[in-house]
C-alpha cells in the first residue's frame, strides 16, 4: 500500500551571504508530485510537523554540512508546542539544533499569541534558531514581529521597490539582533537594491533555483552597485558568518579526517560540547599534516581529535569586523589563518568567520571611502552625506542638512588667483572638520560647496565657527553663506527631497548681505534669517528677521 510520502520530494535552495558570496544555509522546500500537501499541512498541524521531520531527514541523505532552514506554519507551532519529534530527528541525524533555523510561515491571523510565544520559547530552549518568514507580503503585525524577536527576518522581494521600508526593517533588525534576508531575488538590479538597503542575506532564482541536490556553487553579482558605505565603527561580524563544521567534543581524529577529506571547502572543524559551546578548534592544514606524517594515522586515528586541536578563538555575534581582527592579532602568528568561532549570547557556536573575508571587505570599505574623497580637502563627497541622510530618515531621527559656500567665489578666483582660492577652500574645510562634533558629518561636494549633516542642537556652534571667522583670499575679505533645512521625522522621504527643500534656502541666503545664515523647516513655507541683512530697498515675503548672532 502506497503512502503519501512515496510521492513526496524535497528541493534545496541556498541562502546566500551577500558580503562573502558564500552559501549560508539551505532552505528545504516540499515538492509533492501530486496534490497540494502544503494546503493540507496548513489545516493539519500534525502533518506539517511530520513534513518538517522529513525535510531534515532528506537533508541528511544528501550529506550536506550546511545549516538548514525548515518551514513550519505559525499555527502548527501554536498547536503542537515544542515539536519534540523534530528535535529528536535532528539529534538522530547527528546534527545540532542550532544548525537548524525554523522559518515560521504565515498566516498569523487567529493564531493564539500566548501559545505561539510559548512554543517559540520552547524551541529556543532546545537550541533552534527562529526566522520570521514572508514579512512584507503576509499578515505579520510589527508588534508580533518584535514579540517573536527572530534571529532572521525574511522580506519579500516586492519590498525592494520601497527601499526606505527595507532600510527601516534593517534598522529594526539591528535593534532586535536579527539578520535581514530578501527572498525571491530574480535580477541583478534587485540584488543591488537589497545590498544598498542593508540586507545581509538573500535567496532566489538569480543565485540558484530550487534543486533536488544542494547547490555547490551560486552566482552572486558584483558588489559594485553603489552599496551604502559601512559606518566608521566597522561592519558587523554578522555579515561575514559562514557555516561551521561541527563535531562533538569527543570525536576521534579519524572522524575529523573523514569530514575534512570529504569536504575540501572546509577550512577547519570546531569541537563543541553538548550545549554547542566550542571547546577545541582543529585547523585543516595542521591537522592533516600531523595525520599524514610517519605513523601519524596509527598514532592518532582512534584518539580524541581534541589532542590535535587548539583553544578556540571566539567573538560574540554583535562584534564588529575590527574586533575580530583584534582577536586574530592577539593570537600566535601560526594561527592567523584559523577560523574564528562566532557565538551567540549563550556561548553556542552559530558559525565562523575567515580572516580573508574580513580583510577583503575592510579593504573595499577603505577604497570606497578614498574614492569618494575630494582631492582638495580630503573630505567625503555627496554620496557619503546623502547615504547618511537616508539612514537617519530610516531611523526616524530629526536632522539638519546645511549647504555652505563662498560668496562670489568666481570673483575671488579671478581676482586673487586659483591658488589663493584653493587655499581658502582648504581652510574652510578644515574649520568645518574642527567644529564638527558627535554625529556631525561634513562633505565637500565640489568647487566652493560644502554639505553639513548635524543634529539641530549642534548648529549654533558650528555656524559661529565658520561665519564669525575673518576669511580672506589674496588679501581680499570674503564672506560665507549658510542655508539649513530642519527635517523632523516624516517630513522628507529621502535625501532628494531634503536637497529640494534646501535649494530655495540657499538662494535666499545668497541674496543677503555679509555672512549669512537662513534656516527653514521641511514642508513649511518661509524661512528664518539668523545672519545677514537684506540689501537696502528689498524685502522678501515669508521671512522672519532675527538680529545677527541670535540663535
Tab-separated table of N, CA and C in Angstrom, residues 260-364:
chain	number	residue	atom	x	y	z
A	260	UNK	N	37.028	16.229	6.834
A	260	UNK	CA	37.861	17.149	6.065
A	260	UNK	C	38.150	16.626	4.664
A	261	UNK	N	38.449	15.345	4.531
A	261	UNK	CA	38.762	14.808	3.207
A	261	UNK	C	37.528	14.754	2.320
A	262	UNK	N	36.355	14.642	2.925
A	262	UNK	CA	35.129	14.613	2.140
A	262	UNK	C	34.564	15.987	1.847
A	263	UNK	N	35.125	17.021	2.467
A	263	UNK	CA	34.626	18.398	2.289
A	263	UNK	C	35.815	19.328	2.075
A	264	UNK	N	36.300	19.418	0.840
A	264	UNK	CA	37.519	20.208	0.583
A	264	UNK	C	37.377	21.698	0.880
A	265	UNK	N	36.145	22.220	0.939
A	265	UNK	CA	35.951	23.645	1.212
A	265	UNK	C	36.003	23.977	2.702
A	266	UNK	N	35.980	22.957	3.542
A	266	UNK	CA	36.007	23.184	4.982
A	266	UNK	C	37.431	23.475	5.417
A	267	UNK	N	37.634	24.631	6.050
A	267	UNK	CA	38.990	25.032	6.445
A	267	UNK	C	39.353	24.596	7.851
A	268	UNK	N	38.383	24.138	8.606
A	268	UNK	CA	38.647	23.688	9.966
A	268	UNK	C	37.387	23.123	10.588
A	269	UNK	N	37.552	22.455	11.718
A	269	UNK	CA	36.439	21.830	12.431
A	269	UNK	C	36.434	22.345	13.863
A	270	UNK	N	35.255	22.671	14.339
A	270	UNK	CA	35.102	23.051	15.741
A	270	UNK	C	34.513	21.886	16.514
A	271	UNK	N	35.135	21.555	17.617
A	271	UNK	CA	34.606	20.543	18.514
A	271	UNK	C	33.805	21.249	19.596
A	272	UNK	N	32.544	20.844	19.755
A	272	UNK	CA	31.640	21.540	20.672
A	272	UNK	C	31.100	20.568	21.714
A	273	UNK	N	30.759	21.124	22.886
A	273	UNK	CA	30.170	20.289	23.927
A	273	UNK	C	28.687	20.081	23.650
A	274	UNK	N	27.978	19.458	24.576
A	274	UNK	CA	26.575	19.119	24.356
A	274	UNK	C	25.697	20.359	24.201
A	275	UNK	N	26.157	21.496	24.710
A	275	UNK	CA	25.392	22.728	24.576
A	275	UNK	C	25.760	23.521	23.319
A	276	UNK	N	26.721	23.006	22.549
A	276	UNK	CA	27.135	23.715	21.341
A	276	UNK	C	28.209	24.746	21.557
A	277	UNK	N	28.833	24.738	22.740
A	277	UNK	CA	29.887	25.703	23.050
A	277	UNK	C	31.225	25.160	22.528
A	278	UNK	N	31.958	25.920	21.718
A	278	UNK	CA	33.245	25.439	21.196
A	278	UNK	C	34.241	25.164	22.319
A	279	UNK	N	34.904	23.994	22.231
A	279	UNK	CA	35.914	23.647	23.230
A	279	UNK	C	37.299	23.479	22.603
A	280	UNK	N	37.347	23.089	21.319
A	280	UNK	CA	38.634	22.983	20.624
A	280	UNK	C	38.429	23.356	19.159
A	281	UNK	N	39.500	23.866	18.553
A	281	UNK	CA	39.487	24.255	17.145
A	281	UNK	C	40.545	23.446	16.409
A	282	UNK	N	40.122	22.740	15.367
A	282	UNK	CA	41.037	21.897	14.590
A	282	UNK	C	41.263	22.558	13.229
A	283	UNK	N	42.483	22.998	12.974
A	283	UNK	CA	42.817	23.664	11.713
A	283	UNK	C	43.128	22.609	10.651
A	284	UNK	N	42.587	22.772	9.471
A	284	UNK	CA	42.687	21.761	8.424
A	284	UNK	C	44.142	21.379	8.108
A	285	UNK	N	44.944	22.372	7.753
A	285	UNK	CA	46.305	22.064	7.290
A	285	UNK	C	47.148	21.436	8.389
A	286	UNK	N	47.128	22.004	9.583
A	286	UNK	CA	47.953	21.467	10.669
A	286	UNK	C	47.504	20.061	11.050
A	287	UNK	N	46.190	19.854	11.059
A	287	UNK	CA	45.681	18.529	11.417
A	287	UNK	C	46.094	17.484	10.383
A	288	UNK	N	45.857	17.771	9.102
A	288	UNK	CA	46.181	16.784	8.065
A	288	UNK	C	47.688	16.552	7.979
A	289	UNK	N	48.486	17.578	8.278
A	289	UNK	CA	49.936	17.397	8.286
A	289	UNK	C	50.342	16.412	9.382
A	290	UNK	N	49.731	16.538	10.553
A	290	UNK	CA	50.025	15.612	11.645
A	290	UNK	C	49.596	14.195	11.288
A	291	UNK	N	48.426	14.085	10.667
A	291	UNK	CA	47.907	12.762	10.325
A	291	UNK	C	48.697	12.094	9.205
A	292	UNK	N	49.288	12.901	8.308
A	292	UNK	CA	49.978	12.325	7.158
A	292	UNK	C	51.442	12.013	7.447
A	293	UNK	N	51.925	12.431	8.606
A	293	UNK	CA	53.311	12.142	8.953
A	293	UNK	C	53.527	10.666	9.210
A	294	UNK	N	54.773	10.302	9.381
A	294	UNK	CA	55.124	8.903	9.625
A	294	UNK	C	54.433	8.411	10.894
A	295	UNK	N	53.720	7.331	10.795
A	295	UNK	CA	52.947	6.727	11.894
A	295	UNK	C	51.793	7.630	12.368
A	296	UNK	N	51.548	8.742	11.657
A	296	UNK	CA	50.521	9.679	12.116
A	296	UNK	C	49.163	9.032	12.248
A	297	UNK	N	48.745	8.303	11.209
A	297	UNK	CA	47.419	7.698	11.260
A	297	UNK	C	47.341	6.649	12.362
A	298	UNK	N	48.370	5.854	12.476
A	298	UNK	CA	48.375	4.821	13.512
A	298	UNK	C	48.362	5.427	14.910
A	299	UNK	N	49.038	6.549	15.065
A	299	UNK	CA	49.121	7.179	16.382
A	299	UNK	C	47.826	7.875	16.778
A	300	UNK	N	47.174	8.541	15.801
A	300	UNK	CA	46.098	9.451	16.166
A	300	UNK	C	44.694	9.026	15.767
A	301	UNK	N	44.540	8.118	14.805
A	301	UNK	CA	43.227	7.876	14.199
A	301	UNK	C	42.143	7.594	15.216
A	302	UNK	N	42.452	6.787	16.226
A	302	UNK	CA	41.428	6.411	17.192
A	302	UNK	C	41.473	7.254	18.457
A	303	UNK	N	42.338	8.223	18.494
A	303	UNK	CA	42.437	9.083	19.670
A	303	UNK	C	41.532	10.299	19.517
A	304	UNK	N	41.228	10.952	20.623
A	304	UNK	CA	40.383	12.152	20.519
A	304	UNK	C	41.039	13.217	19.643
A	305	UNK	N	40.265	13.786	18.747
A	305	UNK	CA	40.785	14.836	17.866
A	305	UNK	C	41.193	16.077	18.649
A	306	UNK	N	40.623	16.225	19.852
A	306	UNK	CA	40.938	17.404	20.664
A	306	UNK	C	42.432	17.516	20.941
A	307	UNK	N	43.144	16.366	20.952
A	307	UNK	CA	44.583	16.411	21.214
A	307	UNK	C	45.344	17.090	20.088
A	308	UNK	N	44.748	17.169	18.891
A	308	UNK	CA	45.396	17.829	17.759
A	308	UNK	C	44.792	19.203	17.489
A	309	UNK	N	43.966	19.671	18.419
A	309	UNK	CA	43.320	20.973	18.251
A	309	UNK	C	43.943	22.040	19.131
A	310	UNK	N	43.395	23.226	19.023
A	310	UNK	CA	43.847	24.379	19.793
A	310	UNK	C	42.652	24.979	20.523
A	311	UNK	N	42.911	25.796	21.539
A	311	UNK	CA	41.788	26.513	22.169
A	311	UNK	C	41.066	27.353	21.123
A	312	UNK	N	39.755	27.348	21.103
A	312	UNK	CA	39.031	28.117	20.079
A	312	UNK	C	39.146	29.608	20.323
A	313	UNK	N	39.167	30.352	19.247
A	313	UNK	CA	39.097	31.806	19.326
A	313	UNK	C	37.669	32.193	18.980
A	314	UNK	N	37.041	32.948	19.860
A	314	UNK	CA	35.622	33.247	19.689
A	314	UNK	C	35.358	34.746	19.770
A	315	UNK	N	34.289	35.164	19.100
A	315	UNK	CA	33.763	36.525	19.215
A	315	UNK	C	32.248	36.428	19.317
A	316	UNK	N	31.650	37.423	19.939
A	316	UNK	CA	30.205	37.456	20.045
A	316	UNK	C	29.555	37.858	18.735
A	317	UNK	N	28.306	37.495	18.580
A	317	UNK	CA	27.574	37.772	17.349
A	317	UNK	C	27.417	39.269	17.107
A	318	UNK	N	27.566	40.085	18.153
A	318	UNK	CA	27.416	41.533	17.997
A	318	UNK	C	28.748	42.249	17.756
A	319	UNK	N	29.825	41.497	17.599
A	319	UNK	CA	31.147	42.103	17.398
A	319	UNK	C	31.236	42.754	16.020
A	320	UNK	N	32.194	43.672	15.873
A	320	UNK	CA	32.476	44.265	14.567
A	320	UNK	C	33.660	43.545	13.939
A	321	UNK	N	33.858	43.795	12.650
A	321	UNK	CA	34.980	43.180	11.950
A	321	UNK	C	36.311	43.575	12.576
A	322	UNK	N	36.405	44.817	13.055
A	322	UNK	CA	37.653	45.266	13.682
A	322	UNK	C	37.928	44.497	14.964
A	323	UNK	N	36.895	44.165	15.713
A	323	UNK	CA	37.089	43.392	16.943
A	323	UNK	C	37.578	41.981	16.635
A	324	UNK	N	37.121	41.417	15.526
A	324	UNK	CA	37.613	40.101	15.121
A	324	UNK	C	39.104	40.187	14.801
A	325	UNK	N	39.494	41.245	14.100
A	325	UNK	CA	40.920	41.404	13.785
A	325	UNK	C	41.750	41.530	15.053
A	326	UNK	N	41.211	42.171	16.083
A	326	UNK	CA	41.922	42.265	17.360
A	326	UNK	C	42.135	40.875	17.955
A	327	UNK	N	41.111	40.024	17.858
A	327	UNK	CA	41.230	38.656	18.375
A	327	UNK	C	42.318	37.896	17.616
A	328	UNK	N	42.339	38.060	16.286
A	328	UNK	CA	43.352	37.388	15.475
A	328	UNK	C	44.744	37.906	15.816
A	329	UNK	N	44.856	39.228	15.987
A	329	UNK	CA	46.166	39.827	16.263
A	329	UNK	C	46.722	39.383	17.603
A	330	UNK	N	45.832	39.118	18.571
A	330	UNK	CA	46.292	38.721	19.901
A	330	UNK	C	46.763	37.268	19.951
A	331	UNK	N	46.439	36.488	18.909
A	331	UNK	CA	46.845	35.084	18.891
A	331	UNK	C	48.239	34.910	18.315
A	332	UNK	N	48.711	33.672	18.304
A	332	UNK	CA	50.023	33.379	17.753
A	332	UNK	C	50.041	33.551	16.245
A	333	UNK	N	51.230	33.831	15.713
A	333	UNK	CA	51.349	34.049	14.269
A	333	UNK	C	50.993	32.801	13.477
A	334	UNK	N	51.187	31.630	14.070
A	334	UNK	CA	50.898	30.404	13.346
A	334	UNK	C	49.402	30.126	13.246
A	335	UNK	N	48.580	30.976	13.863
A	335	UNK	CA	47.137	30.746	13.836
A	335	UNK	C	46.375	31.854	13.109
A	336	UNK	N	47.078	32.684	12.333
A	336	UNK	CA	46.396	33.795	11.665
A	336	UNK	C	45.375	33.311	10.640
A	337	UNK	N	45.535	32.099	10.122
A	337	UNK	CA	44.587	31.598	9.122
A	337	UNK	C	43.464	30.773	9.741
A	338	UNK	N	43.452	30.641	11.059
A	338	UNK	CA	42.400	29.863	11.722
A	338	UNK	C	41.062	30.584	11.633
A	339	UNK	N	39.989	29.805	11.503
A	339	UNK	CA	38.655	30.386	11.591
A	339	UNK	C	38.409	30.894	13.007
A	340	UNK	N	37.612	31.949	13.122
A	340	UNK	CA	37.194	32.472	14.421
A	340	UNK	C	35.734	32.088	14.624
A	341	UNK	N	35.449	31.426	15.738
A	341	UNK	CA	34.083	30.988	16.015
A	341	UNK	C	33.225	32.169	16.456
A	342	UNK	N	32.027	32.249	15.918
A	342	UNK	CA	31.064	33.273	16.311
A	342	UNK	C	30.034	32.608	17.210
A	343	UNK	N	29.835	33.177	18.401
A	343	UNK	CA	28.945	32.542	19.374
A	343	UNK	C	27.796	33.482	19.727
A	344	UNK	N	26.670	32.875	20.085
A	344	UNK	CA	25.514	33.675	20.488
A	344	UNK	C	25.643	34.055	21.955
A	345	UNK	N	24.565	34.627	22.507
A	345	UNK	CA	24.626	35.122	23.878
A	345	UNK	C	24.743	33.997	24.902
A	346	UNK	N	24.459	32.757	24.462
A	346	UNK	CA	24.608	31.602	25.361
A	346	UNK	C	25.947	30.908	25.165
A	347	UNK	N	26.799	31.467	24.293
A	347	UNK	CA	28.106	30.856	24.045
A	347	UNK	C	28.091	29.773	22.999
A	348	UNK	N	26.917	29.497	22.378
A	348	UNK	CA	26.812	28.447	21.380
A	348	UNK	C	27.320	28.939	20.034
A	349	UNK	N	27.979	28.055	19.311
A	349	UNK	CA	28.548	28.426	18.017
A	349	UNK	C	27.438	28.580	16.972
A	350	UNK	N	27.432	29.719	16.288
A	350	UNK	CA	26.458	29.947	15.220
A	350	UNK	C	27.148	30.023	13.856
A	351	UNK	N	28.458	29.872	13.825
A	351	UNK	CA	29.185	29.910	12.562
A	351	UNK	C	30.621	30.333	12.789
A	352	UNK	N	31.333	30.565	11.705
A	352	UNK	CA	32.731	31.002	11.787
A	352	UNK	C	32.936	32.169	10.824
A	353	UNK	N	33.982	32.933	11.071
A	353	UNK	CA	34.409	33.965	10.123
A	353	UNK	C	35.854	33.686	9.744
A	354	UNK	N	36.169	34.015	8.494
A	354	UNK	CA	37.519	33.812	7.979
A	354	UNK	C	38.217	35.165	7.835
A	355	UNK	N	39.467	35.173	8.159
A	355	UNK	CA	40.253	36.405	8.108
A	355	UNK	C	40.236	37.013	6.706
A	356	UNK	N	40.315	36.173	5.680
A	356	UNK	CA	40.361	36.685	4.308
A	356	UNK	C	39.105	37.480	3.977
A	357	UNK	N	37.945	37.017	4.432
A	357	UNK	CA	36.696	37.742	4.172
A	357	UNK	C	36.725	39.125	4.807
A	358	UNK	N	37.215	39.172	6.053
A	358	UNK	CA	37.246	40.447	6.769
A	358	UNK	C	38.205	41.430	6.109
A	359	UNK	N	39.387	40.974	5.792
A	359	UNK	CA	40.394	41.860	5.203
A	359	UNK	C	39.904	42.413	3.871
A	360	UNK	N	39.296	41.537	3.051
A	360	UNK	CA	38.810	41.989	1.751
A	360	UNK	C	37.714	43.047	1.913
A	361	UNK	N	36.763	42.779	2.810
A	361	UNK	CA	35.649	43.708	2.993
A	361	UNK	C	36.125	45.044	3.563
A	362	UNK	N	37.021	44.998	4.547
A	362	UNK	CA	37.507	46.240	5.132
A	362	UNK	C	38.350	47.032	4.135
A	363	UNK	N	39.106	46.307	3.297
A	363	UNK	CA	39.884	46.993	2.266
A	363	UNK	C	38.951	47.660	1.253
A	364	UNK	N	37.865	46.957	0.875
A	364	UNK	CA	36.900	47.541	-0.057
A	364	UNK	C	36.267	48.792	0.534
